[in-house]
Every structure is written in structure tokens, then in C-alpha cells.
XYZ file of C-alpha atoms in Angstrom:
351
model
C 28.832 127.493 123.647
C 30.960 128.835 120.817
C 29.836 132.354 119.976
C 30.507 133.930 116.564
C 29.959 137.694 116.359
C 29.681 139.018 112.789
C 30.699 142.669 112.932
C 29.701 145.429 110.554
C 32.467 146.603 108.253
C 33.715 150.095 109.076
C 35.922 150.709 106.080
C 34.552 152.955 103.306
C 33.277 151.139 100.202
C 33.088 147.801 102.004
C 29.731 146.063 101.667
C 30.850 142.425 101.791
C 30.203 139.903 104.543
C 31.773 136.505 105.153
C 28.640 134.692 106.320
C 25.285 134.427 104.545
C 21.991 133.867 106.308
C 21.940 130.267 105.100
C 25.410 129.799 106.543
C 24.315 131.299 109.845
C 21.390 128.887 109.951
C 23.795 125.979 109.481
C 26.044 127.237 112.290
C 23.119 127.627 114.664
C 21.943 124.112 113.814
C 25.447 122.909 114.709
C 25.189 124.490 118.170
C 27.088 127.712 117.511
C 25.635 130.969 118.781
C 25.600 133.650 116.074
C 25.287 137.390 116.610
C 25.086 139.673 113.572
C 25.559 143.402 113.855
C 23.227 145.762 112.077
C 24.926 147.443 109.129
C 24.052 150.477 107.080
C 26.089 149.231 104.113
C 26.084 145.411 104.016
C 25.129 144.095 100.586
C 23.054 141.253 102.038
C 19.900 142.285 103.955
C 19.481 141.741 107.698
C 16.023 140.127 107.762
C 17.169 136.708 106.470
C 19.672 136.560 109.359
C 16.871 137.292 111.795
C 14.756 134.584 110.169
C 17.694 132.172 110.521
C 17.720 132.680 114.301
C 20.663 135.064 114.689
C 20.869 137.502 117.553
C 21.143 141.110 116.374
C 23.466 143.724 117.852
C 23.938 147.424 117.106
C 26.336 148.416 114.354
C 29.988 148.527 115.465
C 29.237 147.310 118.995
C 31.798 144.483 118.834
C 34.237 146.113 121.306
C 31.592 145.507 124.008
C 30.933 141.914 122.926
C 31.429 139.195 125.549
C 35.117 138.367 125.929
C 34.562 134.779 124.788
C 32.937 135.876 121.516
C 34.908 135.365 118.316
C 34.674 138.580 116.291
C 34.339 137.936 112.553
C 34.842 140.627 109.951
C 36.682 140.993 106.673
C 38.686 144.187 106.414
C 40.759 146.177 108.870
C 39.628 147.494 112.217
C 39.691 151.238 112.943
C 43.302 152.244 113.591
C 42.679 153.761 117.008
C 45.457 151.975 118.877
C 43.157 150.320 121.406
C 44.162 146.919 122.852
C 42.360 143.933 121.313
C 41.301 141.356 123.918
C 38.991 139.301 121.678
C 39.737 136.555 119.223
C 39.315 138.039 115.741
C 38.804 136.446 112.339
C 39.696 138.913 109.561
C 42.246 139.887 106.951
C 44.927 141.412 109.149
C 47.587 142.179 106.527
C 50.225 141.799 109.221
C 52.302 138.721 108.394
C 54.074 139.611 105.135
C 56.309 142.424 106.253
C 53.649 145.103 105.915
C 54.815 148.083 107.906
C 51.301 148.888 109.130
C 50.870 145.334 110.387
C 53.185 145.768 113.350
C 50.802 148.262 114.965
C 47.948 145.772 114.691
C 50.012 142.996 116.250
C 51.022 145.326 119.081
C 47.330 145.894 119.800
C 46.720 142.153 120.016
C 49.730 141.753 122.266
C 48.489 144.534 124.545
C 44.980 143.126 124.790
C 45.790 139.437 124.892
C 43.619 138.630 121.897
C 44.315 136.379 118.929
C 44.189 136.987 115.185
C 42.978 134.167 112.966
C 44.012 135.735 109.674
C 41.690 134.702 106.852
C 44.621 134.700 104.450
C 46.284 132.011 106.575
C 43.378 129.621 107.012
C 44.932 126.707 105.165
C 44.429 122.965 104.836
C 47.029 120.291 105.575
C 48.688 120.929 102.216
C 48.954 124.671 102.843
C 46.175 125.651 100.420
C 43.820 128.423 101.469
C 40.381 127.120 102.359
C 38.594 130.266 101.161
C 39.547 133.272 99.071
C 37.983 136.234 97.314
C 40.615 135.750 94.640
C 38.402 135.119 91.638
C 36.338 138.271 92.121
C 39.411 140.320 93.060
C 40.954 139.371 89.730
C 37.709 139.953 87.857
C 37.132 143.420 89.323
C 40.823 144.313 89.181
C 40.994 143.602 85.474
C 37.857 145.681 84.956
C 39.283 148.726 86.746
C 42.615 148.338 84.942
C 40.729 148.376 81.645
C 38.969 151.523 82.836
C 42.393 153.061 83.446
C 43.416 152.188 79.890
C 40.166 153.565 78.472
C 40.699 156.828 80.335
C 44.179 157.067 78.820
C 42.656 156.799 75.339
C 40.585 159.883 76.208
C 43.673 161.727 77.425
C 42.492 161.410 81.023
C 43.227 159.505 84.210
C 40.671 157.047 85.557
C 37.884 158.616 87.568
C 36.016 157.201 90.583
C 34.574 153.696 90.579
C 31.687 152.308 92.597
C 29.624 149.269 93.468
C 27.912 147.278 90.726
C 24.639 145.506 91.370
C 25.838 142.482 89.414
C 28.506 141.107 87.117
C 26.266 141.760 84.121
C 25.947 145.419 85.086
C 29.732 145.706 85.275
C 30.224 144.078 81.871
C 27.646 146.339 80.241
C 29.180 149.496 81.670
C 32.742 148.513 80.800
C 31.828 147.383 77.294
C 30.199 150.703 76.549
C 33.225 152.617 77.892
C 35.669 150.630 75.766
C 33.533 150.995 72.636
C 33.346 154.753 73.146
C 37.141 155.061 72.901
C 37.074 153.947 69.270
C 40.458 152.292 69.820
C 41.522 148.728 69.105
C 41.370 146.464 72.145
C 44.583 146.375 74.189
C 46.760 143.338 74.855
C 47.277 142.046 78.379
C 49.601 139.754 80.301
C 48.407 138.063 83.490
C 50.987 136.666 85.918
C 49.537 134.119 88.299
C 47.124 133.025 85.596
C 46.636 129.502 86.967
C 45.351 130.711 90.328
C 41.936 131.969 91.352
C 42.917 135.631 91.037
C 44.484 135.169 87.623
C 41.534 133.128 86.404
C 39.137 135.900 87.364
C 41.289 138.521 85.659
C 41.621 136.433 82.510
C 37.883 135.737 82.385
C 37.028 139.449 82.548
C 39.606 140.363 79.918
C 38.387 137.650 77.556
C 34.776 138.740 78.107
C 35.859 142.191 76.903
C 37.627 140.806 73.817
C 41.148 141.487 75.106
C 43.987 139.206 73.984
C 45.507 137.616 77.106
C 48.972 136.144 77.624
C 48.876 133.808 80.638
C 51.989 133.329 82.756
C 52.485 131.453 85.983
C 55.410 130.111 88.007
C 57.089 128.314 85.105
C 57.350 131.479 83.030
C 58.801 133.547 85.886
C 61.180 130.944 87.323
C 64.191 132.677 85.741
C 63.764 135.584 88.134
C 63.708 138.238 85.413
C 63.994 140.713 83.923
C 60.845 140.196 81.897
C 60.769 142.399 78.788
C 57.603 140.595 77.658
C 55.643 142.482 80.333
C 56.651 145.821 78.832
C 55.537 144.608 75.396
C 51.864 144.433 76.468
C 49.429 147.299 77.026
C 48.227 145.938 80.347
C 49.877 143.896 83.108
C 47.820 142.184 85.808
C 49.795 141.038 88.845
C 47.849 138.186 90.443
C 50.495 136.415 92.531
C 50.823 135.979 96.278
C 53.995 137.899 97.173
C 56.488 136.085 99.368
C 60.255 136.023 99.935
C 61.966 135.329 96.622
C 59.169 136.737 94.464
C 60.766 138.247 91.331
C 60.468 141.926 90.503
C 58.130 142.201 87.523
C 58.222 145.949 86.849
C 61.440 147.492 88.195
C 61.925 151.223 88.585
C 64.109 151.364 85.515
C 61.068 150.301 83.470
C 59.711 153.828 83.904
C 62.402 155.102 81.527
C 62.546 152.064 79.256
C 60.945 151.729 75.858
C 57.613 150.082 76.512
C 54.107 149.526 75.272
C 52.879 149.020 78.850
C 50.693 151.885 80.085
C 48.526 150.307 82.811
C 49.372 147.947 85.671
C 46.691 146.271 87.746
C 48.338 145.158 90.984
C 45.512 142.967 92.213
C 47.733 141.468 94.927
C 48.285 145.023 96.207
C 51.143 144.857 98.683
C 52.827 148.232 98.085
C 54.233 148.471 101.603
C 55.496 144.890 101.674
C 59.188 144.094 101.549
C 58.278 141.669 98.741
C 56.440 144.124 96.470
C 57.160 142.891 92.898
C 56.127 146.239 91.389
C 58.337 148.784 93.175
C 57.380 151.625 90.829
C 54.695 152.652 93.341
C 54.446 152.783 97.118
C 50.809 153.206 98.127
C 47.412 151.714 97.457
C 44.944 153.529 95.264
C 41.308 154.141 96.124
C 37.804 154.006 94.732
C 37.859 157.787 94.457
C 41.224 157.792 92.656
C 41.814 154.313 91.196
C 44.935 155.153 89.199
C 48.306 156.388 90.412
C 50.307 157.915 87.553
C 53.953 156.940 87.989
C 55.337 157.977 84.585
C 54.643 160.267 81.634
C 55.514 160.049 77.927
C 54.356 157.362 77.700
C 52.109 157.330 80.720
C 52.076 154.465 83.196
C 49.207 154.173 85.635
C 49.055 151.698 88.516
C 45.706 150.436 89.810
C 46.134 149.050 93.335
C 42.779 149.027 95.111
C 42.963 146.602 98.010
C 39.283 145.689 98.359
C 38.433 145.011 94.738
C 35.810 142.278 95.315
C 33.690 144.940 96.987
C 32.842 146.284 93.542
C 30.677 143.146 93.265
C 29.753 142.683 96.941
C 26.770 140.345 96.653
C 28.394 137.813 94.327
C 31.760 137.898 96.062
C 30.169 137.531 99.523
C 28.088 134.533 98.516
C 31.042 132.824 96.836
C 33.454 133.414 99.714
C 30.958 132.507 102.425
C 30.252 129.171 100.749
C 33.982 128.372 100.701
C 34.514 129.382 104.334
C 31.443 127.757 105.913
C 32.947 124.252 106.367
C 35.747 125.794 108.438
C 33.368 127.960 110.468
C 31.457 124.803 111.327
C 34.600 123.619 113.177
C 34.895 126.714 115.397
C 34.216 124.588 118.457
C 37.632 122.977 117.866
C 39.981 125.979 117.735
C 42.894 123.836 118.889
C 42.815 121.746 115.706
C 42.801 122.031 111.937
C 42.732 125.354 110.130
C 42.222 127.374 113.317
C 45.184 125.786 115.077
C 47.413 126.485 112.080
C 46.237 130.106 111.898
C 46.830 130.615 115.623
C 50.334 129.166 115.312
C 51.116 131.638 112.520
C 49.890 134.481 114.711
C 51.976 133.343 117.679
C 55.095 133.181 115.495
C 54.695 136.833 114.550
C 53.736 137.971 118.041
C 56.905 136.433 119.430
C 58.945 138.212 116.762
C 57.779 141.673 117.900
């Protein structure tokens, strides 16, 4: 029997989960065994999973799970260097030239396990079957606006935290913008036709911000793109890959510009394909903004788990998208799982 083990997230500020209780009930009805770890932080309560018929395991006990269990989580595992013998479903951040990804792949190679990277679960046409993109863009635009608002106060953006709902986020952000007394900024969103860009644009419009929407057609020239520097805010919402243009080059730090806040929602600062090479590390919930220039200031927001600011809504949305694929877990040698395993094997062989 196929056994899915839903682990607790161990990363700070991570309350999301990729399977709802209703989804677990559907998997069990399809003949899949489901174990859910207890969690002190998960946004969705445990009792509905119990009511759905899930087995319950202690928090963070997945290393002792049966070897045939498929371990399902969202964000990174603890970086303790231990071999990984299980099959894991998660965002590995290891296939796009990320320098930290090699260590993760070495752990899989040492343990004999397999990574089914959630970012590489794709259909026959190469489209991702599930993504947190919309809520990443939505939350990313919100935090970038917070960075801009802090600049109006002569400050740098302070800590951010979880919101109980989208409405709570909008109310808080609206009050912060109004308190600045400044005119609303202008923004440019690149990747505006995708899920991430749509979420970013929706948040900005909800806050009364004028949005310029760009996608592949507008960036096909390869740059430079002076239009980006002519906006107050820039939201990068594209999937970086070989050949991605540079949107904000290092020389932009000294150029005449209106731009004072960049929201790098894609957040690949250690990738060889980083289109915003004015910064080199992710930011955090405790310190959302990295100041990379003064006079005028330029702050970069690059939090890499943005949907966690709205964990309940983003979990429910993502889980609904992913469930049809989870229902095919008994056929790992076909479809999305076969394609994800092939991607993993390509990178393992390249080590």
C-alpha cells in the first residue's frame, strides 16, 4: 500500500501544509495510507485529519518512518548532513544552480533516496500542476509596499508576521500606507501574466497603486530596461532560467532612478540566473528589507516563504491544486512523478 507521510515543517515562520483533511480523506478512500505528524505551528488543526482517518505520528519523527513511506513536506529539511534514504516530496531548491542545493543532492545520493521536487511536478506540456505563486505574489507585493512605507518614515521595514486572513492583511497595510501621508507609489510587475504576477498585481491594485504589467514580450530585447528604474517599486515575478535577462544590474545602484524598493518574489539570490544581482542573500521575516544603496535608498525584499504570511488560504489553495497528482502516487513510474524523478536523476548524475 502506498504510504504518504505528511511531516511537520521545521523551518521558522512556516505554518503551511500541502494536504488538507478533506484531501487526506480522498487519498484514504483511494487506498493510500496517510500519516500526519503532529505540529506545534501548522495553520490547519489536527483534529480534522484524525476525523478523516489519518494515522498520527509525533512531530518531526519522519526520519524513523518506514523506508517505503513517501515523506511529504513543503520547505527545506534541517541542514544536518544526514543521508536521506526516503522518497521525499518538497521544494528542494536544488536544480537551478543554487549553491546550497548540491549539499542536499549529496545527501540523497548518500542515502539512496529520491527527491520529487514540487517545483518540477509538471504536466505533459511542462506546466506546473500546483504552485503557491498567487499568494507568493500577493504577500510579496504587500511586504514590498511595507518597505516603501517605511522609507517614507525615514526607516527600514521592520518585522512581519502571519496574518489570520487576506482581509486582515489589507486592513493593516491600508492603515500603514495612509499614515505616511504620501501619494501612492507606482509599480512595475515583470511576469504579470503568471500566477505570481497576478497575485502581486491584485494586491497592488487593492491598495490603489498604479501598476505597469510586463511579461515575456516586453523583456524579449534582453535589456537594459530603464523603465524599471522609472517606477517606485519593482516586483520580480518570473521563473529564473538560463537566458533570463538582468532586470536591475549593479550599475543601477549609481544610476539616476525613481526606484527605491524591489520585491524579488522569485527569490533566487544564490542562483547563477539571478536577474537582480544587486543583492546576494534572502531576507527574513525579522528583517524583510536589505538596503543595497543610499541617496536615494534602494531596499530589496527577498523573503523565500512569502505565502506563509497567509498560511491558511495559501495551504487550502495549493492543496486543492496538488490533490489530483497525489491521488496518482500509486503510479510513481508514470506521469508527473516519473517526470520529477527523471529531473532528479539528471542532477544526481551531474554531481
